[in-house]
mmCIF file of N, CA and C in Angstrom:
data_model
loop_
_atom_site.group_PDB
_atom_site.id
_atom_site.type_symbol
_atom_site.label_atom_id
_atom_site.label_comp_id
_atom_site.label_asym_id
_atom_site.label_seq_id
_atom_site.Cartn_x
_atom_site.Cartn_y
_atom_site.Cartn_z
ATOM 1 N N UNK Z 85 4.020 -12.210 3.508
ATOM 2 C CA UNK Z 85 4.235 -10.991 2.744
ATOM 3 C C UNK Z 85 2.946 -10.525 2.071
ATOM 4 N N UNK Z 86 3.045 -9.256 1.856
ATOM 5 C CA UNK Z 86 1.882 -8.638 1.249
ATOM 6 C C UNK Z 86 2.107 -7.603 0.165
ATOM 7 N N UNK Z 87 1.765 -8.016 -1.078
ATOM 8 C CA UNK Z 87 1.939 -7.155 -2.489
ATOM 9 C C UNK Z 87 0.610 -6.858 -2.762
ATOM 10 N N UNK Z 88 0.540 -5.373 -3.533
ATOM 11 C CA UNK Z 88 -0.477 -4.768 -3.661
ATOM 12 C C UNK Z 88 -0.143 -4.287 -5.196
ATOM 13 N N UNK Z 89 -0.670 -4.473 -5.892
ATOM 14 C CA UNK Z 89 -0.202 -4.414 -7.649
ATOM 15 C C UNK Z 89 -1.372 -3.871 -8.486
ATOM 16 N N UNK Z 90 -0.675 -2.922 -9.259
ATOM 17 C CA UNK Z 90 -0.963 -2.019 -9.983
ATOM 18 C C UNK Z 90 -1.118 -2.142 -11.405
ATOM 19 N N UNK Z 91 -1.694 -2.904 -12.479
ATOM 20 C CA UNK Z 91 -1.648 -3.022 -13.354
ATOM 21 C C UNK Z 91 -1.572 -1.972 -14.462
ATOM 22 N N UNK Z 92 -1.950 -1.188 -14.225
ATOM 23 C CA UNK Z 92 -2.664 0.407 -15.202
ATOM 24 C C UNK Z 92 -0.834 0.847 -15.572
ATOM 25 N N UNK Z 93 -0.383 1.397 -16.570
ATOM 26 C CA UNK Z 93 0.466 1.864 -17.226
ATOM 27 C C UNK Z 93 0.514 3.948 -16.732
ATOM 28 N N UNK Z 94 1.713 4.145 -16.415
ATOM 29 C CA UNK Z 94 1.764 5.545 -16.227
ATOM 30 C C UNK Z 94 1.904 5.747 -14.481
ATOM 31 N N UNK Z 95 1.187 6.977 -14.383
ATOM 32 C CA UNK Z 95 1.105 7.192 -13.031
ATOM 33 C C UNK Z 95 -0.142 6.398 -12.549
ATOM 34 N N UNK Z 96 -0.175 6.920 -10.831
ATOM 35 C CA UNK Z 96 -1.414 6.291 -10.207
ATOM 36 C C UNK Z 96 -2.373 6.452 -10.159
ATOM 37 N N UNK Z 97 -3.774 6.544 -10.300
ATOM 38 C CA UNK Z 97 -4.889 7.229 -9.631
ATOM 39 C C UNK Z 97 -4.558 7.946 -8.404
ATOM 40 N N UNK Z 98 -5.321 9.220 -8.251
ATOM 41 C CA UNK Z 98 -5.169 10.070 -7.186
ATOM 42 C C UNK Z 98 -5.838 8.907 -6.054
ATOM 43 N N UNK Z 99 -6.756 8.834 -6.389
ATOM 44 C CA UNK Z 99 -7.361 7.882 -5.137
ATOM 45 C C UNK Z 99 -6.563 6.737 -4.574
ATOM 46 N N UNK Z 100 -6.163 5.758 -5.766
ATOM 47 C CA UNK Z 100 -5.075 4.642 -5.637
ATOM 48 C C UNK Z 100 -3.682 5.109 -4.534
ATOM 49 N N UNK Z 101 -3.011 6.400 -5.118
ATOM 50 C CA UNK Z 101 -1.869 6.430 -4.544
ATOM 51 C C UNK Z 101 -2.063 6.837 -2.839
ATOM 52 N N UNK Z 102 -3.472 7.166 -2.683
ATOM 53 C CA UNK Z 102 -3.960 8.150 -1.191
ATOM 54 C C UNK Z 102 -4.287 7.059 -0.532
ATOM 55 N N UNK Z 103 -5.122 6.012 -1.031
ATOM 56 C CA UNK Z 103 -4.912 4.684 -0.462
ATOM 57 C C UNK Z 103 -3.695 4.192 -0.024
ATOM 58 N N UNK Z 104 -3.092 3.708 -1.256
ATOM 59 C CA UNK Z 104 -1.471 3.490 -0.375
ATOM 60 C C UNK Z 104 -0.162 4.393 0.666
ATOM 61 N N UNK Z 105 -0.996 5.502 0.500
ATOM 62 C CA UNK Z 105 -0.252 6.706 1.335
ATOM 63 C C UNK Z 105 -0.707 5.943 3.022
ATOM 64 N N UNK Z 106 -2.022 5.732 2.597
ATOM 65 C CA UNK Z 106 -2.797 5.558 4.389
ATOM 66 C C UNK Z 106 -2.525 4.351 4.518
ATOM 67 N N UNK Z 107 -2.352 3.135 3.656
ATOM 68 C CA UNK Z 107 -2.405 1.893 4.278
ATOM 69 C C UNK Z 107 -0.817 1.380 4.355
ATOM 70 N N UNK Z 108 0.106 1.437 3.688
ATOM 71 C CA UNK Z 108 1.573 0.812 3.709
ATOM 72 C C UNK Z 108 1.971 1.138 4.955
ATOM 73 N N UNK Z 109 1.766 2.350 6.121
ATOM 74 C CA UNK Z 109 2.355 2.453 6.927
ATOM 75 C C UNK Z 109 1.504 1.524 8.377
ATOM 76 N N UNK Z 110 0.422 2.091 8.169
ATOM 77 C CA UNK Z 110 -0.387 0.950 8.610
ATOM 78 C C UNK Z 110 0.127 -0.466 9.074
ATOM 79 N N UNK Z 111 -0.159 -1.213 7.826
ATOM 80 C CA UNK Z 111 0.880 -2.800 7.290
ATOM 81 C C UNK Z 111 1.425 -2.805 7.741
ATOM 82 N N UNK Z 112 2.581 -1.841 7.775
ATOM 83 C CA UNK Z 112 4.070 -1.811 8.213
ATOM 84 C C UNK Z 112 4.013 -2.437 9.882
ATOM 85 N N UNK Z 113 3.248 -1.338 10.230
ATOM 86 C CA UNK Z 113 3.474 -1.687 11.652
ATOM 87 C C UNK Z 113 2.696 -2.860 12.284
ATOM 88 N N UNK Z 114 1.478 -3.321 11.765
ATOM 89 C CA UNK Z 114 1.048 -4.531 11.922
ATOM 90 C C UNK Z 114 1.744 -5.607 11.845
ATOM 91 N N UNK Z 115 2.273 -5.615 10.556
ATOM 92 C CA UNK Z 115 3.440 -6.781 10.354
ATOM 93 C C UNK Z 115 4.510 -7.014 11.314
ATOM 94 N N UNK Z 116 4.931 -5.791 11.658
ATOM 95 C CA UNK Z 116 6.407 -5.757 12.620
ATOM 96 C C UNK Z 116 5.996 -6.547 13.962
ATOM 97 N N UNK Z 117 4.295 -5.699 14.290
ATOM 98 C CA UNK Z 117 4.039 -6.354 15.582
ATOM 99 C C UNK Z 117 4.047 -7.687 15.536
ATOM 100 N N UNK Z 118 3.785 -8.333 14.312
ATOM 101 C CA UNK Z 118 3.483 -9.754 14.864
ATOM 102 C C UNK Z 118 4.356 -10.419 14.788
ATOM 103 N N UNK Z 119 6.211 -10.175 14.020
ATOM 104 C CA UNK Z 119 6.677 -10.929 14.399
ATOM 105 C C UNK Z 119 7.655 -10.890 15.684
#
């Protein structure tokens, strides 16, 4: 498994959340492939 954690209080950084926009789906499908 893979957690990606956010410590900061409130919303996200614009940059932070555009990161996780591009990479969770990414993951997603990496992960699926391998099992």
């Amino acid at each position: 498994p893979v957690s990606l954690v956010h410590a900061g209080h409130g919303l996200l950084p614009v940059k932070l959340r555009a990161f996780l926009d591009f990479a969770a789906p990414r993951l997603k499908e990496r992960l699926a492939r391998l099992m």
